mmCIF file of C-alpha atoms in Angstrom:
data_model
loop_
_atom_site.group_PDB
_atom_site.id
_atom_site.type_symbol
_atom_site.label_atom_id
_atom_site.label_comp_id
_atom_site.label_asym_id
_atom_site.label_seq_id
_atom_site.Cartn_x
_atom_site.Cartn_y
_atom_site.Cartn_z
ATOM 1 C CA UNK C 42 157.993 110.855 118.408
ATOM 2 C CA UNK C 43 156.703 107.604 118.240
ATOM 3 C CA UNK C 44 153.744 107.476 120.677
ATOM 4 C CA UNK C 45 152.316 110.939 118.578
ATOM 5 C CA UNK C 46 152.847 108.974 114.866
ATOM 6 C CA UNK C 47 151.072 106.028 115.997
ATOM 7 C CA UNK C 48 148.223 108.742 117.582
ATOM 8 C CA UNK C 49 148.146 109.625 113.892
ATOM 9 C CA UNK C 50 148.280 106.189 112.621
ATOM 10 C CA UNK C 51 145.018 105.620 114.260
ATOM 11 C CA UNK C 52 143.472 109.104 113.660
ATOM 12 C CA UNK C 53 144.326 108.129 110.208
ATOM 13 C CA UNK C 54 142.219 104.426 110.749
ATOM 14 C CA UNK C 55 139.664 105.900 112.186
ATOM 15 C CA UNK C 56 139.322 108.298 109.194
ATOM 16 C CA UNK C 57 139.504 105.746 106.183
ATOM 17 C CA UNK C 58 137.045 103.610 107.781
ATOM 18 C CA UNK C 59 134.879 106.518 107.378
ATOM 19 C CA UNK C 60 136.148 107.279 103.725
ATOM 20 C CA UNK C 61 136.652 103.401 102.799
ATOM 21 C CA UNK C 62 135.007 100.350 103.799
ATOM 22 C CA UNK C 63 136.336 97.367 106.850
ATOM 23 C CA UNK C 64 138.791 96.111 104.003
ATOM 24 C CA UNK C 65 140.562 99.061 103.472
ATOM 25 C CA UNK C 66 140.302 100.225 106.216
ATOM 26 C CA UNK C 67 142.386 96.808 107.666
ATOM 27 C CA UNK C 68 144.639 96.716 105.086
ATOM 28 C CA UNK C 69 146.417 100.641 105.465
ATOM 29 C CA UNK C 70 146.119 99.268 109.699
ATOM 30 C CA UNK C 71 148.192 96.269 108.437
ATOM 31 C CA UNK C 72 150.698 97.553 105.849
ATOM 32 C CA UNK C 73 151.473 100.513 108.549
ATOM 33 C CA UNK C 74 152.216 98.121 111.456
ATOM 34 C CA UNK C 75 153.861 96.036 109.590
ATOM 35 C CA UNK C 76 156.504 98.940 108.237
ATOM 36 C CA UNK C 77 156.452 99.725 112.170
ATOM 37 C CA UNK C 78 157.786 96.012 112.958
ATOM 38 C CA UNK C 79 160.480 96.867 110.200
ATOM 39 C CA UNK C 80 161.331 99.656 112.684
ATOM 40 C CA UNK C 81 161.801 98.204 115.525
ATOM 41 C CA UNK C 82 163.672 95.051 114.456
ATOM 42 C CA UNK C 83 166.315 96.547 112.454
ATOM 43 C CA UNK C 84 166.332 100.352 113.946
ATOM 44 C CA UNK C 85 168.083 101.131 117.372
ATOM 45 C CA UNK C 86 165.912 104.538 117.780
ATOM 46 C CA UNK C 87 165.212 104.544 121.889
ATOM 47 C CA UNK C 88 162.166 106.421 121.196
ATOM 48 C CA UNK C 89 160.693 103.783 119.187
ATOM 49 C CA UNK C 90 157.711 101.887 120.505
ATOM 50 C CA UNK C 91 158.308 97.964 121.654
ATOM 51 C CA UNK C 92 156.390 95.167 120.425
ATOM 52 C CA UNK C 93 153.683 94.912 122.713
ATOM 53 C CA UNK C 94 152.698 99.179 122.308
ATOM 54 C CA UNK C 95 151.890 98.110 118.854
ATOM 55 C CA UNK C 96 150.301 95.474 120.069
ATOM 56 C CA UNK C 97 148.581 97.721 121.382
ATOM 57 C CA UNK C 98 147.996 100.403 119.403
ATOM 58 C CA UNK C 99 146.889 98.018 116.652
ATOM 59 C CA UNK C 100 143.812 96.875 118.897
ATOM 60 C CA UNK C 101 142.806 100.631 119.685
ATOM 61 C CA UNK C 102 142.690 101.408 115.856
ATOM 62 C CA UNK C 103 140.710 97.921 115.325
ATOM 63 C CA UNK C 104 138.351 98.908 117.912
ATOM 64 C CA UNK C 105 137.922 102.188 116.704
ATOM 65 C CA UNK C 106 137.526 101.116 113.138
ATOM 66 C CA UNK C 107 135.021 98.527 114.018
ATOM 67 C CA UNK C 108 132.828 101.582 115.828
ATOM 68 C CA UNK C 109 133.123 103.060 113.531
ATOM 69 C CA UNK C 110 131.869 100.482 110.947
ATOM 70 C CA UNK C 111 129.381 99.948 113.787
ATOM 71 C CA UNK C 112 128.091 103.711 114.171
ATOM 72 C CA UNK C 113 128.140 103.567 109.946
ATOM 73 C CA UNK C 114 126.030 100.829 109.437
ATOM 74 C CA UNK C 115 123.372 101.909 111.816
ATOM 75 C CA UNK C 116 123.228 104.550 110.528
ATOM 76 C CA UNK C 117 122.771 103.471 107.038
ATOM 77 C CA UNK C 118 119.864 101.280 108.043
ATOM 78 C CA UNK C 119 118.019 104.598 109.521
ATOM 79 C CA UNK C 120 118.856 106.481 106.809
ATOM 80 C CA UNK C 121 117.501 103.315 103.958
ATOM 81 C CA UNK C 122 113.980 103.123 107.015
ATOM 82 C CA UNK C 123 113.220 107.046 106.280
ATOM 83 C CA UNK C 124 113.778 106.799 102.895
ATOM 84 C CA UNK C 125 111.637 103.841 102.517
ATOM 85 C CA UNK C 126 108.827 105.734 104.679
ATOM 86 C CA UNK C 127 109.410 109.190 102.774
ATOM 87 C CA UNK C 128 108.632 106.374 99.767
ATOM 88 C CA UNK C 129 106.127 105.100 101.135
ATOM 89 C CA UNK C 130 103.968 108.122 102.214
ATOM 90 C CA UNK C 131 104.772 109.729 99.071
ATOM 91 C CA UNK C 132 103.039 106.743 96.860
ATOM 92 C CA UNK C 133 100.493 106.395 98.795
ATOM 93 C CA UNK C 134 99.174 109.813 99.321
ATOM 94 C CA UNK C 135 98.451 109.434 96.265
ATOM 95 C CA UNK C 136 96.008 106.543 96.065
ATOM 96 C CA UNK C 137 92.661 106.636 97.012
ATOM 97 C CA UNK C 138 91.987 102.655 96.209
ATOM 98 C CA UNK C 139 91.733 100.456 98.644
ATOM 99 C CA UNK C 140 93.471 97.987 96.892
ATOM 100 C CA UNK C 141 96.004 99.581 95.679
ATOM 101 C CA UNK C 142 97.048 101.594 99.405
ATOM 102 C CA UNK C 143 97.013 97.549 99.844
ATOM 103 C CA UNK C 144 99.756 96.671 97.489
ATOM 104 C CA UNK C 145 101.664 99.237 98.342
ATOM 105 C CA UNK C 146 101.936 98.593 101.657
ATOM 106 C CA UNK C 147 102.516 94.745 101.212
ATOM 107 C CA UNK C 148 105.806 96.262 98.815
ATOM 108 C CA UNK C 149 106.851 98.703 101.972
ATOM 109 C CA UNK C 150 106.577 95.792 104.277
ATOM 110 C CA UNK C 151 109.012 93.907 101.975
ATOM 111 C CA UNK C 152 111.392 96.248 101.399
ATOM 112 C CA UNK C 153 111.449 97.552 104.918
ATOM 113 C CA UNK C 154 111.870 94.928 106.764
ATOM 114 C CA UNK C 155 113.207 91.028 105.838
ATOM 115 C CA UNK C 156 110.190 89.279 107.179
ATOM 116 C CA UNK C 157 108.991 85.441 106.704
ATOM 117 C CA UNK C 158 105.750 86.381 107.089
ATOM 118 C CA UNK C 159 103.551 89.140 107.017
ATOM 119 C CA UNK C 160 99.883 90.414 107.219
ATOM 120 C CA UNK C 161 97.630 93.363 106.793
ATOM 121 C CA UNK C 162 93.919 92.831 109.112
ATOM 122 C CA UNK C 163 91.111 94.963 109.599
ATOM 123 C CA UNK C 164 88.592 94.585 112.287
ATOM 124 C CA UNK C 165 84.526 93.171 110.982
ATOM 125 C CA UNK C 166 81.454 93.425 112.347
ATOM 126 C CA UNK C 167 81.832 90.024 113.046
ATOM 127 C CA UNK C 168 84.084 90.579 115.826
ATOM 128 C CA UNK C 169 86.828 88.745 113.193
ATOM 129 C CA UNK C 170 89.847 89.976 111.802
ATOM 130 C CA UNK C 171 89.953 90.183 107.689
ATOM 131 C CA UNK C 172 93.627 89.774 106.323
ATOM 132 C CA UNK C 173 93.708 91.585 103.317
ATOM 133 C CA UNK C 174 97.271 91.105 103.142
ATOM 134 C CA UNK C 175 99.256 87.262 104.073
ATOM 135 C CA UNK C 176 102.060 86.295 102.300
ATOM 136 C CA UNK C 177 103.583 84.028 103.826
ATOM 137 C CA UNK C 178 107.415 81.673 102.794
ATOM 138 C CA UNK C 179 107.698 83.629 99.828
ATOM 139 C CA UNK C 180 103.754 83.486 98.002
ATOM 140 C CA UNK C 181 100.834 85.406 98.472
ATOM 141 C CA UNK C 182 97.516 83.866 100.350
ATOM 142 C CA UNK C 183 93.565 84.382 99.443
ATOM 143 C CA UNK C 184 92.075 86.883 102.120
ATOM 144 C CA UNK C 185 90.724 85.332 104.899
ATOM 145 C CA UNK C 186 89.474 85.566 108.800
ATOM 146 C CA UNK C 187 90.483 84.978 112.309
ATOM 147 C CA UNK C 188 88.808 85.076 115.449
ATOM 148 C CA UNK C 189 89.519 88.327 117.081
ATOM 149 C CA UNK C 190 89.244 87.443 120.277
ATOM 150 C CA UNK C 191 92.427 85.204 121.855
ATOM 151 C CA UNK C 192 95.137 85.625 119.275
ATOM 152 C CA UNK C 193 98.109 87.637 118.820
ATOM 153 C CA UNK C 194 96.771 89.938 116.777
ATOM 154 C CA UNK C 195 93.716 90.324 118.931
ATOM 155 C CA UNK C 196 95.544 91.871 121.928
ATOM 156 C CA UNK C 197 97.133 93.723 119.401
ATOM 157 C CA UNK C 198 94.084 95.134 118.353
ATOM 158 C CA UNK C 199 91.721 94.717 121.391
ATOM 159 C CA UNK C 200 94.831 96.638 123.213
ATOM 160 C CA UNK C 201 95.958 99.377 121.099
ATOM 161 C CA UNK C 202 99.563 98.129 122.157
ATOM 162 C CA UNK C 203 102.321 96.797 119.960
ATOM 163 C CA UNK C 204 103.515 93.167 120.533
ATOM 164 C CA UNK C 205 107.338 92.036 120.320
ATOM 165 C CA UNK C 206 107.688 88.402 120.791
ATOM 166 C CA UNK C 207 110.982 87.827 119.981
ATOM 167 C CA UNK C 208 110.992 83.896 120.413
ATOM 168 C CA UNK C 209 107.483 82.705 120.134
ATOM 169 C CA UNK C 210 109.758 79.261 120.800
ATOM 170 C CA UNK C 211 109.464 79.857 125.056
ATOM 171 C CA UNK C 212 105.232 80.392 126.359
ATOM 172 C CA UNK C 213 103.097 83.400 125.381
ATOM 173 C CA UNK C 214 102.615 84.661 128.902
ATOM 174 C CA UNK C 215 99.366 86.472 127.803
ATOM 175 C CA UNK C 216 96.040 85.593 128.979
ATOM 176 C CA UNK C 217 93.455 83.966 126.953
ATOM 177 C CA UNK C 218 96.244 84.109 123.684
ATOM 178 C CA UNK C 219 97.136 81.147 121.304
ATOM 179 C CA UNK C 220 99.532 81.477 118.245
ATOM 180 C CA UNK C 221 97.251 80.863 115.739
ATOM 181 C CA UNK C 222 98.767 79.285 112.350
ATOM 182 C CA UNK C 223 97.986 81.010 108.627
ATOM 183 C CA UNK C 224 99.876 80.807 105.305
ATOM 184 C CA UNK C 225 101.850 77.710 105.830
ATOM 185 C CA UNK C 226 100.657 77.105 109.118
ATOM 186 C CA UNK C 227 103.916 76.727 109.972
ATOM 187 C CA UNK C 228 105.262 78.016 113.742
ATOM 188 C CA UNK C 229 106.683 81.121 113.439
ATOM 189 C CA UNK C 230 109.831 81.360 115.938
ATOM 190 C CA UNK C 231 109.946 85.755 116.041
ATOM 191 C CA UNK C 232 106.288 87.825 115.501
ATOM 192 C CA UNK C 233 105.843 91.712 116.221
ATOM 193 C CA UNK C 234 102.132 93.648 115.277
ATOM 194 C CA UNK C 235 101.545 96.720 115.939
ATOM 195 C CA UNK C 236 97.859 98.566 115.852
ATOM 196 C CA UNK C 237 96.087 100.299 112.957
ATOM 197 C CA UNK C 238 93.820 103.034 113.896
ATOM 198 C CA UNK C 239 92.277 105.799 112.251
ATOM 199 C CA UNK C 240 88.574 107.481 111.974
ATOM 200 C CA UNK C 241 86.751 103.905 110.351
ATOM 201 C CA UNK C 242 90.139 102.069 109.961
ATOM 202 C CA UNK C 243 90.745 99.165 113.329
ATOM 203 C CA UNK C 244 93.112 96.292 112.367
ATOM 204 C CA UNK C 245 96.459 95.699 112.569
ATOM 205 C CA UNK C 246 99.882 94.965 110.287
ATOM 206 C CA UNK C 247 102.629 91.876 111.130
ATOM 207 C CA UNK C 248 105.636 90.482 110.731
ATOM 208 C CA UNK C 249 107.049 87.319 112.020
ATOM 209 C CA UNK C 250 109.904 85.296 110.575
ATOM 210 C CA UNK C 251 111.248 81.251 111.142
ATOM 211 C CA UNK C 252 114.539 82.916 112.571
ATOM 212 C CA UNK C 253 114.270 83.533 116.458
ATOM 213 C CA UNK C 254 115.360 86.917 117.567
ATOM 214 C CA UNK C 255 115.125 88.219 114.318
ATOM 215 C CA UNK C 256 114.340 91.521 114.495
ATOM 216 C CA UNK C 257 114.925 94.417 117.165
ATOM 217 C CA UNK C 258 113.398 97.577 118.713
ATOM 218 C CA UNK C 259 114.270 100.030 115.454
ATOM 219 C CA UNK C 260 112.093 97.459 112.521
ATOM 220 C CA UNK C 261 109.161 97.570 115.601
ATOM 221 C CA UNK C 262 108.988 101.765 115.418
ATOM 222 C CA UNK C 263 109.808 101.738 111.182
ATOM 223 C CA UNK C 264 106.858 99.187 111.616
ATOM 224 C CA UNK C 265 104.397 101.617 114.021
ATOM 225 C CA UNK C 266 105.465 104.349 110.795
ATOM 226 C CA UNK C 267 104.096 102.948 108.200
ATOM 227 C CA UNK C 268 101.097 101.137 109.962
ATOM 228 C CA UNK C 269 100.422 104.923 111.189
ATOM 229 C CA UNK C 270 100.130 106.064 107.481
ATOM 230 C CA UNK C 271 98.857 102.684 106.047
ATOM 231 C CA UNK C 272 95.759 103.686 108.360
ATOM 232 C CA UNK C 273 95.144 107.250 107.488
ATOM 233 C CA UNK C 274 95.492 105.779 103.693
ATOM 234 C CA UNK C 275 93.119 103.131 104.038
ATOM 235 C CA UNK C 276 90.663 105.187 105.811
ATOM 236 C CA UNK C 277 91.167 108.108 103.260
ATOM 237 C CA UNK C 278 90.015 105.470 100.809
ATOM 238 C CA UNK C 279 87.120 104.444 102.277
ATOM 239 C CA UNK C 280 85.927 107.989 102.404
ATOM 240 C CA UNK C 281 86.457 108.575 98.773
ATOM 241 C CA UNK C 282 84.786 105.600 98.429
ATOM 242 C CA UNK C 283 82.090 106.135 100.448
ATOM 243 C CA UNK C 284 81.659 109.759 98.112
ATOM 244 C CA UNK C 285 82.290 108.050 94.617
ATOM 245 C CA UNK C 286 79.508 105.751 95.851
ATOM 246 C CA UNK C 287 77.258 107.812 97.121
ATOM 247 C CA UNK C 288 77.650 110.284 93.873
ATOM 248 C CA UNK C 289 75.935 107.401 91.948
ATOM 249 C CA UNK C 290 72.890 107.335 94.038
ATOM 250 C CA UNK C 291 69.948 108.967 93.552
ATOM 251 C CA UNK C 292 69.626 110.854 96.992
ATOM 252 C CA UNK C 293 65.718 109.949 97.711
ATOM 253 C CA UNK C 294 65.281 106.695 97.154
ATOM 254 C CA UNK C 295 69.498 105.381 97.165
ATOM 255 C CA UNK C 296 68.562 103.503 94.110
ATOM 256 C CA UNK C 297 71.055 104.355 91.428
ATOM 257 C CA UNK C 298 70.356 107.753 89.688
ATOM 258 C CA UNK C 299 69.522 108.384 86.278
ATOM 259 C CA UNK C 300 73.443 108.807 84.903
ATOM 260 C CA UNK C 301 74.876 105.776 86.416
ATOM 261 C CA UNK C 302 72.005 103.654 85.226
ATOM 262 C CA UNK C 303 72.653 104.717 82.134
ATOM 263 C CA UNK C 304 76.802 103.687 82.424
ATOM 264 C CA UNK C 305 75.265 100.517 84.004
ATOM 265 C CA UNK C 306 73.052 99.933 80.550
ATOM 266 C CA UNK C 307 75.421 100.421 78.410
ATOM 267 C CA UNK C 308 77.857 98.234 79.870
ATOM 268 C CA UNK C 309 76.066 95.174 80.430
ATOM 269 C CA UNK C 310 75.161 95.796 76.283
ATOM 270 C CA UNK C 311 78.177 95.434 75.925
ATOM 271 C CA UNK C 312 78.914 92.232 77.564
ATOM 272 C CA UNK C 313 75.636 90.659 76.258
ATOM 273 C CA UNK C 314 76.781 91.190 72.944
ATOM 274 C CA UNK C 315 80.234 90.494 73.490
ATOM 275 C CA UNK C 316 79.779 86.565 74.859
ATOM 276 C CA UNK C 317 75.948 86.243 73.134
ATOM 277 C CA UNK C 318 73.724 86.317 76.411
ATOM 278 C CA UNK C 319 70.742 87.886 77.146
ATOM 279 C CA UNK C 320 69.930 90.476 78.906
ATOM 280 C CA UNK C 321 66.481 92.472 80.073
ATOM 281 C CA UNK C 322 65.168 95.721 80.923
ATOM 282 C CA UNK C 323 61.683 96.752 82.744
ATOM 283 C CA UNK C 324 61.002 100.806 82.582
ATOM 284 C CA UNK C 325 58.176 101.461 84.763
ATOM 285 C CA UNK C 326 56.602 104.639 86.506
ATOM 286 C CA UNK C 327 53.278 105.348 88.850
ATOM 287 C CA UNK C 328 50.090 106.459 87.085
ATOM 288 C CA UNK C 329 48.847 110.150 87.651
ATOM 289 C CA UNK C 330 51.544 110.304 90.244
ATOM 290 C CA UNK C 331 51.629 113.912 90.050
ATOM 291 C CA UNK C 332 47.758 114.034 91.309
ATOM 292 C CA UNK C 333 48.411 112.220 93.976
ATOM 293 C CA UNK C 334 51.156 114.696 95.206
ATOM 294 C CA UNK C 335 48.797 117.362 94.942
ATOM 295 C CA UNK C 336 46.112 115.590 96.837
ATOM 296 C CA UNK C 337 48.296 113.884 99.750
ATOM 297 C CA UNK C 338 51.482 116.443 99.915
ATOM 298 C CA UNK C 339 55.393 115.560 98.261
ATOM 299 C CA UNK C 340 55.802 114.074 101.550
ATOM 300 C CA UNK C 341 53.943 111.800 101.219
ATOM 301 C CA UNK C 342 55.079 111.259 97.523
ATOM 302 C CA UNK C 343 58.428 110.765 98.717
ATOM 303 C CA UNK C 344 57.799 108.130 101.150
ATOM 304 C CA UNK C 345 55.803 106.061 98.137
ATOM 305 C CA UNK C 346 58.736 106.067 96.147
ATOM 306 C CA UNK C 347 60.916 104.961 98.666
ATOM 307 C CA UNK C 348 58.473 101.823 99.496
ATOM 308 C CA UNK C 349 57.912 101.063 95.455
ATOM 309 C CA UNK C 350 62.085 101.010 95.505
ATOM 310 C CA UNK C 351 61.957 98.005 98.748
ATOM 311 C CA UNK C 352 59.199 96.022 96.543
ATOM 312 C CA UNK C 353 61.683 95.723 93.773
ATOM 313 C CA UNK C 354 64.563 95.239 95.495
ATOM 314 C CA UNK C 355 63.032 92.269 97.139
ATOM 315 C CA UNK C 356 62.224 90.593 93.529
ATOM 316 C CA UNK C 357 65.825 91.298 91.727
ATOM 317 C CA UNK C 358 69.189 89.475 92.033
ATOM 318 C CA UNK C 359 72.024 91.264 93.506
ATOM 319 C CA UNK C 360 73.978 91.150 90.013
ATOM 320 C CA UNK C 361 70.480 92.712 88.737
ATOM 321 C CA UNK C 362 70.840 96.994 89.064
ATOM 322 C CA UNK C 363 68.260 99.343 89.533
ATOM 323 C CA UNK C 364 67.775 102.896 88.909
ATOM 324 C CA UNK C 365 65.890 106.317 89.340
ATOM 325 C CA UNK C 366 65.258 107.102 85.615
ATOM 326 C CA UNK C 367 63.314 110.311 87.008
ATOM 327 C CA UNK C 368 60.827 111.584 88.659
ATOM 328 C CA UNK C 369 58.387 108.656 89.420
ATOM 329 C CA UNK C 370 60.438 106.659 86.224
ATOM 330 C CA UNK C 371 62.504 103.434 87.358
ATOM 331 C CA UNK C 372 64.027 101.005 85.261
ATOM 332 C CA UNK C 373 65.560 97.800 86.289
ATOM 333 C CA UNK C 374 68.642 96.297 84.395
ATOM 334 C CA UNK C 375 68.083 92.282 84.493
ATOM 335 C CA UNK C 376 71.427 91.012 83.192
ATOM 336 C CA UNK C 377 71.123 86.728 82.030
ATOM 337 C CA UNK C 378 67.326 87.145 81.870
ATOM 338 C CA UNK C 379 64.840 86.597 78.717
ATOM 339 C CA UNK C 380 61.394 88.168 78.226
ATOM 340 C CA UNK C 381 59.726 85.442 79.449
ATOM 341 C CA UNK C 382 61.121 85.799 83.092
ATOM 342 C CA UNK C 383 61.679 89.585 82.902
ATOM 343 C CA UNK C 384 57.864 89.958 82.399
ATOM 344 C CA UNK C 385 57.551 87.539 85.403
ATOM 345 C CA UNK C 386 59.503 89.509 87.833
ATOM 346 C CA UNK C 387 57.613 92.899 86.426
ATOM 347 C CA UNK C 388 54.157 90.718 87.663
ATOM 348 C CA UNK C 389 55.419 90.283 91.241
ATOM 349 C CA UNK C 390 56.540 93.160 91.777
ATOM 350 C CA UNK C 391 52.990 94.759 90.413
ATOM 351 C CA UNK C 392 51.728 92.417 92.722
ATOM 352 C CA UNK C 393 53.660 93.527 95.770
ATOM 353 C CA UNK C 394 53.228 97.810 95.516
ATOM 354 C CA UNK C 395 49.105 96.459 95.649
ATOM 355 C CA UNK C 396 49.594 95.468 98.526
ATOM 356 C CA UNK C 397 51.299 98.098 100.115
ATOM 357 C CA UNK C 398 49.453 101.068 102.404
ATOM 358 C CA UNK C 399 51.122 104.368 103.076
ATOM 359 C CA UNK C 400 50.182 105.742 106.795
ATOM 360 C CA UNK C 401 50.566 109.182 107.969
ATOM 361 C CA UNK C 402 51.707 110.688 110.679
ATOM 362 C CA UNK C 403 48.468 110.876 112.024
ATOM 363 C CA UNK C 404 47.945 107.163 111.378
ATOM 364 C CA UNK C 405 45.606 107.141 108.483
ATOM 365 C CA UNK C 406 46.398 104.967 105.482
ATOM 366 C CA UNK C 407 46.604 106.311 101.769
ATOM 367 C CA UNK C 408 46.117 103.792 99.099
ATOM 368 C CA UNK C 409 49.042 103.455 97.269
ATOM 369 C CA UNK C 410 48.574 104.784 93.615
#
């Protein structure tokens, strides 16, 4: 009877540990065992358990509680991470701007993984990694570049494999790889990075800690999941940006179309009026362009328009804007330029245009209009 009673105690303690927290479960075990001790000391029931048996029951109960609490903790962490991923996917699926995507990634990393350092980098055409997001020891740092080759991040990107180093205090056994310090230039003790690859995106998300063995394999799996969704979102943002940029351009000359050059002009007028700065505008067209098209064909006429925009770009700054006003008419917006400076630019463009020669497919040279 007593054995059954104590077995029931074990079962009830296990159930209580699921419903309650660890403290309340132990309190229940303590009070139950205290009652058992009283029975042992003050009763003569021959079926009662001795002290060793009660201690064994207590030990088994404690083990059961700890096991249940550990499993509950693991399950709670898994649920929390799944919720983090779900929230992350929901937010990032609504974002079409790169800066907004990066902000959401940074917030998700802080929420999902306890780390001292995290960063997101994308490869450049110069065989380097550009860190768009860099957080270290409580502060964000300006975007920066590091070499692709010879770094832990470069190894991850080059091999398209996740890398988990529990203790960076030991030598990194990767050929040609060395630890490159960023942020506060302080050595991390634990590091893991995962590749980001989707369409036009090729990069890495990595986290690090100043404490060795700060991460585990479940954290790595979470990071891989976040990186996969982040890569897709950044690729979508790139495509969206390209589509928007194309929508602002004239398809032939690739300068701003009429609608966008009007928008740029209005914006620059407001800014110039607000600060009392100069703003100049050059309007130019090609004389007798319709007659030129009739004589030589529209394909040659298109080549003339393209060569004209190339000549314009040679003589304006990156802060200036050029757009196709319509047909053979073009507009150049010159923020900060006065009338004399605008006249000089117009004359230089005119001089350059006079030197242009148009060649046909039959290698015949035609005059510029």
